[in-house]
mmCIF file of C-alpha atoms in Angstrom:
data_model
loop_
_atom_site.group_PDB
_atom_site.id
_atom_site.type_symbol
_atom_site.label_atom_id
_atom_site.label_comp_id
_atom_site.label_asym_id
_atom_site.label_seq_id
_atom_site.Cartn_x
_atom_site.Cartn_y
_atom_site.Cartn_z
ATOM 1 C CA MET A 1 -15.935 -29.152 6.283
ATOM 2 C CA ASN A 2 -12.620 -31.025 6.893
ATOM 3 C CA SER A 3 -9.412 -29.098 7.745
ATOM 4 C CA THR A 4 -8.050 -29.520 4.239
ATOM 5 C CA SER A 5 -10.935 -27.760 2.568
ATOM 6 C CA ARG A 6 -10.652 -24.923 5.010
ATOM 7 C CA ILE A 7 -7.046 -24.432 3.970
ATOM 8 C CA SER A 8 -7.645 -24.673 0.332
ATOM 9 C CA ASP A 9 -10.750 -22.465 0.138
ATOM 10 C CA PRO A 10 -8.805 -19.260 1.050
ATOM 11 C CA SER A 11 -5.974 -20.293 -1.159
ATOM 12 C CA ARG A 12 -8.261 -20.889 -4.088
ATOM 13 C CA TRP A 13 -9.871 -17.421 -3.364
ATOM 14 C CA LEU A 14 -6.380 -15.771 -3.394
ATOM 15 C CA VAL A 15 -5.347 -17.468 -6.556
ATOM 16 C CA ALA A 16 -8.579 -16.595 -8.229
ATOM 17 C CA SER A 17 -8.416 -12.984 -7.134
ATOM 18 C CA VAL A 18 -4.791 -12.502 -8.350
ATOM 19 C CA LEU A 19 -5.677 -14.147 -11.619
ATOM 20 C CA ALA A 20 -8.737 -11.999 -12.118
ATOM 21 C CA LEU A 21 -6.663 -8.956 -11.356
ATOM 22 C CA VAL A 22 -3.922 -9.956 -13.779
ATOM 23 C CA LEU A 23 -6.588 -10.494 -16.479
ATOM 24 C CA ILE A 24 -8.270 -7.072 -15.759
ATOM 25 C CA ALA A 25 -4.839 -5.414 -15.891
ATOM 26 C CA ALA A 26 -3.788 -7.194 -19.033
ATOM 27 C CA SER A 27 -7.062 -6.304 -20.809
ATOM 28 C CA ALA A 28 -6.965 -2.814 -19.713
ATOM 29 C CA ALA A 29 -3.309 -2.521 -20.836
ATOM 30 C CA THR A 30 -4.041 -4.045 -24.347
ATOM 31 C CA ALA A 31 -7.248 -2.348 -24.921
ATOM 32 C CA GLY A 32 -6.060 1.186 -24.086
ATOM 33 C CA PRO A 33 -8.208 4.265 -24.407
ATOM 34 C CA THR A 34 -9.848 5.205 -27.626
ATOM 35 C CA PRO A 35 -8.156 8.281 -29.349
ATOM 36 C CA GLY A 36 -9.142 11.347 -27.445
ATOM 37 C CA GLN A 37 -10.408 9.497 -24.447
ATOM 38 C CA ARG A 38 -8.677 10.150 -21.075
ATOM 39 C CA GLN A 39 -8.300 7.486 -18.478
ATOM 40 C CA PRO A 40 -9.393 8.510 -14.969
ATOM 41 C CA GLU A 41 -6.461 9.514 -12.838
ATOM 42 C CA SER A 42 -7.777 7.427 -9.965
ATOM 43 C CA LEU A 43 -10.704 5.224 -9.016
ATOM 44 C CA SER A 44 -13.633 7.187 -7.336
ATOM 45 C CA SER A 45 -14.132 6.657 -3.678
ATOM 46 C CA ALA A 46 -17.325 4.675 -4.440
ATOM 47 C CA GLU A 47 -15.480 2.414 -6.902
ATOM 48 C CA PHE A 48 -12.568 1.856 -4.511
ATOM 49 C CA SER A 49 -14.978 1.019 -1.656
ATOM 50 C CA ARG A 50 -16.978 -1.357 -3.918
ATOM 51 C CA LEU A 51 -13.672 -3.182 -4.996
ATOM 52 C CA VAL A 52 -12.626 -3.484 -1.359
ATOM 53 C CA ARG A 53 -16.060 -4.893 -0.362
ATOM 54 C CA GLU A 54 -16.373 -7.364 -3.208
ATOM 55 C CA ILE A 55 -12.861 -8.693 -3.585
ATOM 56 C CA SER A 56 -11.993 -9.042 0.123
ATOM 57 C CA GLU A 57 -13.032 -11.908 2.074
ATOM 58 C CA GLU A 58 -14.137 -11.886 5.741
ATOM 59 C CA GLY A 59 -11.506 -11.983 8.564
ATOM 60 C CA GLY A 60 -10.512 -15.368 9.825
ATOM 61 C CA TYR A 61 -8.419 -17.128 12.419
ATOM 62 C CA PHE A 62 -4.783 -17.696 11.770
ATOM 63 C CA ARG A 63 -2.513 -19.820 14.083
ATOM 64 C CA SER A 64 0.385 -17.449 13.679
ATOM 65 C CA ASP A 65 0.845 -13.688 13.694
ATOM 66 C CA ASN A 66 1.769 -12.003 10.480
ATOM 67 C CA PHE A 67 4.780 -9.606 11.183
ATOM 68 C CA THR A 68 5.432 -7.249 8.361
ATOM 69 C CA SER A 69 8.408 -5.149 7.524
ATOM 70 C CA ASN A 70 10.083 -3.318 4.749
ATOM 71 C CA GLU A 71 13.269 -5.422 4.822
ATOM 72 C CA THR A 72 16.112 -4.185 2.721
ATOM 73 C CA SER A 73 16.800 -7.664 1.365
ATOM 74 C CA TYR A 74 13.617 -7.271 -0.654
ATOM 75 C CA LEU A 75 14.869 -4.325 -2.521
ATOM 76 C CA HIS A 76 17.342 -5.973 -4.901
ATOM 77 C CA VAL A 77 14.273 -6.365 -7.171
ATOM 78 C CA VAL A 78 14.028 -2.642 -7.727
ATOM 79 C CA ASP A 79 16.961 -2.474 -9.981
ATOM 80 C CA LYS A 80 15.576 -5.214 -12.208
ATOM 81 C CA LEU A 81 12.218 -3.442 -12.368
ATOM 82 C CA LYS A 82 14.013 -0.316 -13.535
ATOM 83 C CA GLN A 83 16.175 -2.188 -15.967
ATOM 84 C CA PHE A 84 13.043 -3.643 -17.527
ATOM 85 C CA GLY A 85 11.507 -0.138 -17.847
ATOM 86 C CA SER A 86 8.631 -1.256 -15.601
ATOM 87 C CA THR A 87 6.712 2.043 -15.095
ATOM 88 C CA GLY A 88 3.028 2.918 -15.364
ATOM 89 C CA GLY A 89 0.416 0.197 -16.049
ATOM 90 C CA ALA A 90 -0.887 -1.812 -13.063
ATOM 91 C CA TYR A 91 1.083 -3.192 -10.135
ATOM 92 C CA ILE A 92 -0.144 -6.255 -8.132
ATOM 93 C CA GLY A 93 1.661 -7.175 -5.052
ATOM 94 C CA VAL A 94 1.028 -9.511 -2.090
ATOM 95 C CA GLY A 95 1.065 -8.532 1.438
ATOM 96 C CA PRO A 96 3.990 -6.848 3.189
ATOM 97 C CA GLU A 97 5.091 -3.207 3.128
ATOM 98 C CA GLN A 98 7.912 -3.640 0.603
ATOM 99 C CA ASN A 99 5.169 -3.161 -1.982
ATOM 100 C CA PHE A 100 5.075 0.469 -0.976
ATOM 101 C CA THR A 101 8.796 0.804 -2.028
ATOM 102 C CA TYR A 102 8.177 -1.023 -5.256
ATOM 103 C CA ILE A 103 5.151 1.121 -6.043
ATOM 104 C CA SER A 104 7.188 4.313 -5.411
ATOM 105 C CA LYS A 105 9.921 3.172 -7.729
ATOM 106 C CA VAL A 106 7.640 1.831 -10.484
ATOM 107 C CA ARG A 107 4.950 4.606 -10.282
ATOM 108 C CA PRO A 108 2.107 2.445 -11.694
ATOM 109 C CA ARG A 109 -1.094 4.106 -12.835
ATOM 110 C CA ILE A 110 -3.021 1.731 -10.414
ATOM 111 C CA ALA A 111 -1.784 -0.675 -7.722
ATOM 112 C CA PHE A 112 -3.371 -3.651 -5.971
ATOM 113 C CA ILE A 113 -1.963 -5.209 -2.851
ATOM 114 C CA VAL A 114 -3.760 -8.517 -2.030
ATOM 115 C CA ASP A 115 -3.340 -10.574 1.117
ATOM 116 C CA ILE A 116 -5.347 -13.462 2.549
ATOM 117 C CA ARG A 117 -5.326 -11.776 5.983
ATOM 118 C CA ARG A 118 -8.009 -9.197 6.379
ATOM 119 C CA GLN A 119 -6.002 -7.393 9.079
ATOM 120 C CA ALA A 120 -3.232 -6.805 6.447
ATOM 121 C CA MET A 121 -5.901 -5.150 4.293
ATOM 122 C CA ILE A 122 -6.947 -2.898 7.089
ATOM 123 C CA GLN A 123 -3.244 -1.979 7.782
ATOM 124 C CA HIS A 124 -2.745 -1.203 4.106
ATOM 125 C CA LEU A 125 -5.874 1.008 3.974
ATOM 126 C CA MET A 126 -4.373 2.888 7.014
ATOM 127 C CA TYR A 127 -1.250 3.479 5.014
ATOM 128 C CA LYS A 128 -3.264 4.497 1.905
ATOM 129 C CA ALA A 129 -5.035 7.165 3.999
ATOM 130 C CA ILE A 130 -1.835 8.424 5.572
ATOM 131 C CA PHE A 131 -0.148 8.637 1.957
ATOM 132 C CA HIS A 132 -3.254 10.389 0.662
ATOM 133 C CA LEU A 133 -3.071 13.033 3.671
ATOM 134 C CA SER A 134 0.679 13.568 3.526
ATOM 135 C CA PRO A 135 2.248 16.046 1.168
ATOM 136 C CA SER A 136 5.807 15.090 2.462
ATOM 137 C CA ARG A 137 7.702 12.281 4.177
ATOM 138 C CA ALA A 138 7.916 14.306 7.297
ATOM 139 C CA GLN A 139 4.224 14.840 7.311
ATOM 140 C CA PHE A 140 3.760 11.108 6.816
ATOM 141 C CA LEU A 141 5.807 10.477 9.811
ATOM 142 C CA SER A 142 3.996 13.016 11.822
ATOM 143 C CA ILE A 143 0.708 11.381 11.094
ATOM 144 C CA LEU A 144 1.791 7.851 11.444
ATOM 145 C CA LEU A 145 3.626 8.461 14.845
ATOM 146 C CA SER A 146 1.044 11.033 16.150
ATOM 147 C CA LYS A 147 3.843 13.518 16.683
ATOM 148 C CA PRO A 148 3.741 17.113 15.662
ATOM 149 C CA LEU A 149 6.212 18.284 12.931
ATOM 150 C CA PRO A 150 9.402 19.209 14.804
ATOM 151 C CA LYS A 151 9.409 22.880 15.413
ATOM 152 C CA GLY A 152 12.497 24.801 14.314
ATOM 153 C CA LYS A 153 14.229 21.676 13.052
ATOM 154 C CA ALA A 154 12.399 21.130 9.747
ATOM 155 C CA ALA A 155 14.230 18.652 7.588
ATOM 156 C CA ALA A 156 14.682 19.328 3.882
ATOM 157 C CA THR A 157 11.975 17.767 1.609
ATOM 158 C CA ASP A 158 14.662 15.398 0.281
ATOM 159 C CA ALA A 159 16.273 14.719 3.669
ATOM 160 C CA PRO A 160 17.629 11.219 4.146
ATOM 161 C CA VAL A 161 15.203 8.958 6.023
ATOM 162 C CA ASN A 162 17.726 8.521 8.901
ATOM 163 C CA GLU A 163 17.664 12.364 9.374
ATOM 164 C CA LEU A 164 13.749 12.370 9.449
ATOM 165 C CA LEU A 165 13.743 9.460 11.943
ATOM 166 C CA ASN A 166 16.154 11.113 14.205
ATOM 167 C CA LEU A 167 14.152 14.307 14.225
ATOM 168 C CA PHE A 168 11.032 12.436 15.176
ATOM 169 C CA SER A 169 12.784 10.310 17.766
ATOM 170 C CA GLU A 170 13.608 13.577 19.588
ATOM 171 C CA THR A 171 9.996 14.800 19.231
ATOM 172 C CA PRO A 172 7.713 13.811 22.120
ATOM 173 C CA ALA A 173 4.387 12.153 21.412
ATOM 174 C CA ASP A 174 1.522 14.679 21.457
ATOM 175 C CA ASP A 175 -2.052 14.192 22.648
ATOM 176 C CA GLN A 176 -3.400 16.826 20.279
ATOM 177 C CA ALA A 177 -1.742 15.230 17.330
ATOM 178 C CA TYR A 178 -3.049 11.947 18.380
ATOM 179 C CA ALA A 179 -6.645 13.321 18.786
ATOM 180 C CA ALA A 180 -6.404 15.069 15.368
ATOM 181 C CA ASN A 181 -5.457 11.759 13.712
ATOM 182 C CA LEU A 182 -8.574 10.201 15.118
ATOM 183 C CA ALA A 183 -10.875 12.819 13.884
#
């Protein structure tokens, strides 16, 4: 196998996967449920696991690291999404964490984040698990950072992110919180 085909094979897979997801989302959106039929609120664990196994490719070697962030320069799209009334339906995004912001603003019925790098998928699965376990943003940070919720300094549910980050920056790491996260 020459170096050109190694590069194009993952690219072909990514394009085929995104195209398949778009077609699935489009057919689901146009078909809609029959009268009186309810759509499931979420995928079952078995169905989700099957999708991850069947759609994901094996890990590979990349010559560079893939640093991800939720940069504010990507957020200008949010206003356009709101302007177009983009809510519900299916969301398909690629890679980095700004997808989480888009998903929280658009509130799709189902969301797919695809990335050619398997490590990114594992990172997104970690975030998915933490979102699922966290009833609040403070709880999310507590689990993510392995720090207990600040005692006696609880932030309001709608506290600004900077306030929450300041609270957690003053809270020392905790071995018990870390061990609980591993369980």
